[in-house]
GROMACS .gro file of C-alpha atoms in nm:
model
  166
    1HIS     CA    1   1.241 -12.142 -12.204
    2GLY     CA    2   1.310 -12.266 -11.856
    3ALA     CA    3   1.095 -12.393 -11.577
    4GLY     CA    4   1.167 -12.444 -11.210
    5PHE     CA    5   1.022 -12.691 -10.964
    6THR     CA    6   1.021 -12.699 -10.588
    7TYR     CA    7   0.847 -12.936 -10.352
    8ALA     CA    8   0.717 -13.002 -10.004
    9GLY     CA    9   0.705 -13.364  -9.899
   10ILE     CA   10   0.899 -13.679  -9.979
   11GLY     CA   11   1.224 -13.605 -10.163
   12PRO     CA   12   1.251 -13.931 -10.361
   13ASP     CA   13   0.893 -13.886 -10.490
   14TYR     CA   14   0.988 -13.537 -10.608
   15ARG     CA   15   1.290 -13.673 -10.795
   16VAL     CA   16   1.075 -13.932 -10.974
   17LEU     CA   17   0.830 -13.662 -11.083
   18LEU     CA   18   1.108 -13.423 -11.186
   19ARG     CA   19   1.275 -13.692 -11.397
   20SER     CA   20   0.942 -13.770 -11.566
   21ALA     CA   21   0.877 -13.399 -11.631
   22ARG     CA   22   1.221 -13.355 -11.787
   23LYS     CA   23   1.168 -13.653 -12.018
   24LYS     CA   24   0.826 -13.528 -12.127
   25ALA     CA   25   0.960 -13.176 -12.187
   26GLN     CA   26   1.251 -13.309 -12.393
   27ALA     CA   27   1.024 -13.535 -12.599
   28TYR     CA   28   0.790 -13.241 -12.664
   29GLU     CA   29   1.079 -13.020 -12.775
   30LEU     CA   30   1.215 -13.288 -13.010
   31THR     CA   31   0.870 -13.342 -13.162
   32HIS     CA   32   0.751 -12.981 -13.186
   33GLY     CA   33   1.075 -12.786 -13.210
   34GLU     CA   34   0.983 -12.558 -12.920
   35SER     CA   35   0.966 -12.569 -12.541
   36MET     CA   36   0.663 -12.733 -12.382
   37PRO     CA   37   0.413 -12.474 -12.255
   38ILE     CA   38   0.424 -12.447 -11.875
   39ARG     CA   39   0.056 -12.537 -11.827
   40ARG     CA   40   0.104 -12.843 -12.046
   41LEU     CA   41   0.402 -12.950 -11.836
   42ALA     CA   42   0.195 -12.906 -11.519
   43THR     CA   43  -0.085 -13.112 -11.674
   44GLU     CA   44   0.154 -13.395 -11.761
   45VAL     CA   45   0.293 -13.408 -11.407
   46ALA     CA   46  -0.055 -13.379 -11.253
   47ASN     CA   47  -0.182 -13.665 -11.472
   48LEU     CA   48   0.098 -13.892 -11.350
   49MET     CA   49   0.029 -13.799 -10.987
   50GLN     CA   50  -0.344 -13.857 -11.033
   51GLU     CA   51  -0.282 -14.193 -11.197
   52PHE     CA   52  -0.099 -14.310 -10.884
   53THR     CA   53  -0.398 -14.220 -10.666
   54GLN     CA   54  -0.616 -14.469 -10.856
   55SER     CA   55  -0.379 -14.752 -10.941
   56GLY     CA   56  -0.368 -15.065 -10.729
   57GLY     CA   57  -0.037 -15.180 -10.588
   58VAL     CA   58   0.122 -14.835 -10.580
   59ARG     CA   59   0.097 -14.554 -10.331
   60PRO     CA   60   0.016 -14.194 -10.422
   61PHE     CA   61   0.305 -13.951 -10.449
   62GLY     CA   62   0.368 -13.785 -10.114
   63VAL     CA   63   0.463 -13.446 -10.248
   64SER     CA   64   0.315 -13.110 -10.346
   65LEU     CA   65   0.488 -12.919 -10.623
   66LEU     CA   66   0.528 -12.561 -10.731
   67LEU     CA   67   0.613 -12.516 -11.095
   68VAL     CA   68   0.720 -12.175 -11.224
   69GLY     CA   69   0.818 -12.062 -11.569
   70LYS     CA   70   0.753 -11.840 -11.867
   71ASP     CA   71   0.626 -11.937 -12.208
   72HIS     CA   72   0.441 -11.766 -12.495
   73ASP     CA   73   0.141 -11.713 -12.260
   74GLY     CA   74   0.349 -11.527 -12.000
   75PHE     CA   75   0.465 -11.612 -11.650
   76HIS     CA   76   0.312 -11.903 -11.457
   77VAL     CA   77   0.311 -12.023 -11.097
   78ILE     CA   78   0.129 -12.356 -11.073
   79GLN     CA   79   0.072 -12.570 -10.765
   80VAL     CA   80   0.025 -12.944 -10.814
   81ASP     CA   81  -0.120 -13.143 -10.522
   82PRO     CA   82  -0.064 -13.516 -10.456
   83SER     CA   83  -0.416 -13.591 -10.583
   84GLY     CA   84  -0.322 -13.458 -10.927
   85ILE     CA   85  -0.521 -13.136 -10.899
   86TYR     CA   86  -0.334 -12.828 -11.012
   87PHE     CA   87  -0.399 -12.459 -10.957
   88PRO     CA   88  -0.250 -12.149 -11.120
   89TRP     CA   89  -0.153 -11.871 -10.878
   90LYS     CA   90  -0.007 -11.522 -10.883
   91ALA     CA   91   0.179 -11.598 -10.558
   92THR     CA   92   0.151 -11.895 -10.323
   93ALA     CA   93   0.333 -12.118 -10.077
   94ILE     CA   94   0.344 -12.491 -10.003
   95GLY     CA   95   0.467 -12.692  -9.709
   96LYS     CA   96   0.490 -12.624  -9.340
   97GLY     CA   97   0.361 -12.278  -9.251
   98MET     CA   98   0.187 -12.233  -9.585
   99SER     CA   99  -0.129 -12.086  -9.431
  100ASN     CA  100   0.062 -11.802  -9.267
  101ALA     CA  101   0.278 -11.755  -9.575
  102LYS     CA  102  -0.028 -11.733  -9.802
  103THR     CA  103  -0.188 -11.477  -9.568
  104PHE     CA  104   0.136 -11.276  -9.579
  105LEU     CA  105   0.139 -11.292  -9.960
  106GLU     CA  106  -0.230 -11.198  -9.989
  107LYS     CA  107  -0.165 -10.882  -9.790
  108ARG     CA  108   0.147 -10.782  -9.982
  109TYR     CA  109   0.101 -10.904 -10.339
  110SER     CA  110   0.078 -10.642 -10.613
  111SER     CA  111   0.048 -10.693 -10.986
  112GLU     CA  112   0.278 -10.390 -11.019
  113TRP     CA  113   0.575 -10.571 -10.863
  114GLU     CA  114   0.913 -10.564 -11.028
  115LEU     CA  115   1.141 -10.868 -10.992
  116GLU     CA  116   1.327 -10.714 -10.697
  117ASP     CA  117   0.998 -10.655 -10.512
  118ALA     CA  118   0.898 -11.019 -10.560
  119ILE     CA  119   1.238 -11.143 -10.437
  120HIS     CA  120   1.226 -10.921 -10.128
  121THR     CA  121   0.875 -11.042 -10.047
  122ALA     CA  122   0.976 -11.408 -10.095
  123VAL     CA  123   1.273 -11.364  -9.861
  124SER     CA  124   1.051 -11.186  -9.607
  125VAL     CA  125   0.799 -11.475  -9.617
  126LEU     CA  126   1.074 -11.732  -9.574
  127LYS     CA  127   1.230 -11.539  -9.289
  128ALA     CA  128   0.894 -11.501  -9.110
  129GLN     CA  129   0.813 -11.873  -9.141
  130PHE     CA  130   1.158 -12.023  -9.087
  131GLU     CA  131   1.228 -12.195  -8.756
  132GLY     CA  132   1.572 -12.089  -8.641
  133GLU     CA  133   1.802 -11.848  -8.820
  134LEU     CA  134   1.761 -11.809  -9.195
  135THR     CA  135   2.102 -11.781  -9.362
  136GLU     CA  136   2.226 -11.801  -9.719
  137LYS     CA  137   2.336 -12.159  -9.640
  138ASN     CA  138   1.991 -12.301  -9.555
  139TYR     CA  139   1.764 -12.177  -9.832
  140GLU     CA  140   1.758 -12.146 -10.210
  141LEU     CA  141   1.570 -11.905 -10.428
  142GLY     CA  142   1.499 -11.950 -10.797
  143VAL     CA  143   1.410 -11.671 -11.037
  144CYS     CA  144   1.234 -11.685 -11.373
  145ARG     CA  145   1.344 -11.384 -11.576
  146GLU     CA  146   1.172 -11.199 -11.859
  147GLY     CA  147   1.353 -11.402 -12.125
  148GLY     CA  148   1.216 -11.724 -11.973
  149GLU     CA  149   1.540 -11.857 -11.827
  150PHE     CA  150   1.519 -12.000 -11.477
  151THR     CA  151   1.817 -11.959 -11.246
  152VAL     CA  152   1.895 -12.033 -10.883
  153LEU     CA  153   2.050 -11.734 -10.706
  154SER     CA  154   2.401 -11.763 -10.563
  155GLU     CA  155   2.471 -11.765 -10.189
  156GLU     CA  156   2.619 -11.416 -10.221
  157HIS     CA  157   2.294 -11.283 -10.369
  158LEU     CA  158   2.093 -11.462 -10.099
  159LYS     CA  159   2.308 -11.305  -9.829
  160ASP     CA  160   2.253 -10.959  -9.982
  161TYR     CA  161   1.875 -11.007  -9.993
  162LEU     CA  162   1.869 -11.125  -9.632
  163ARG     CA  163   2.051 -10.810  -9.527
  164GLU     CA  164   1.810 -10.592  -9.725
  165VAL     CA  165   1.495 -10.733  -9.560
  166GLU     CA  166   1.622 -10.696  -9.202
   0.00000   0.00000   0.00000
């Protein structure tokens, strides 16, 4: 199964956490012969982030994360804050403009959504919150599919979705 991460905050901190998550996921797969459950992966990352809030001589990570994926328990969207607290969501946003984006999602979210509905809503949220012109060159969108694989959509797909939400 695949998992996808995105972040809001300090890029180098994100890369440190992503590298740690990859190592932990690989070690789990070698030991157990299956992919690490998404909630377990979130817990591992959150524990590392929390550890840095209490340790002397190091600063806390300056990043919030969104972790998405599918495992044997279904689809997951999990937010991990710099303090090490993590929350499961059906739909959420992090970063600049997150309050407005969350309000937008609360009004539009439906448990009956198909993948295309979710993508259109995500693009609409990004477009509403983006300062300047949103183009296929200045955003990325990742998708976790039914089989569990996580992929980043091509610029051509992004361009098509932008046209569809206008």
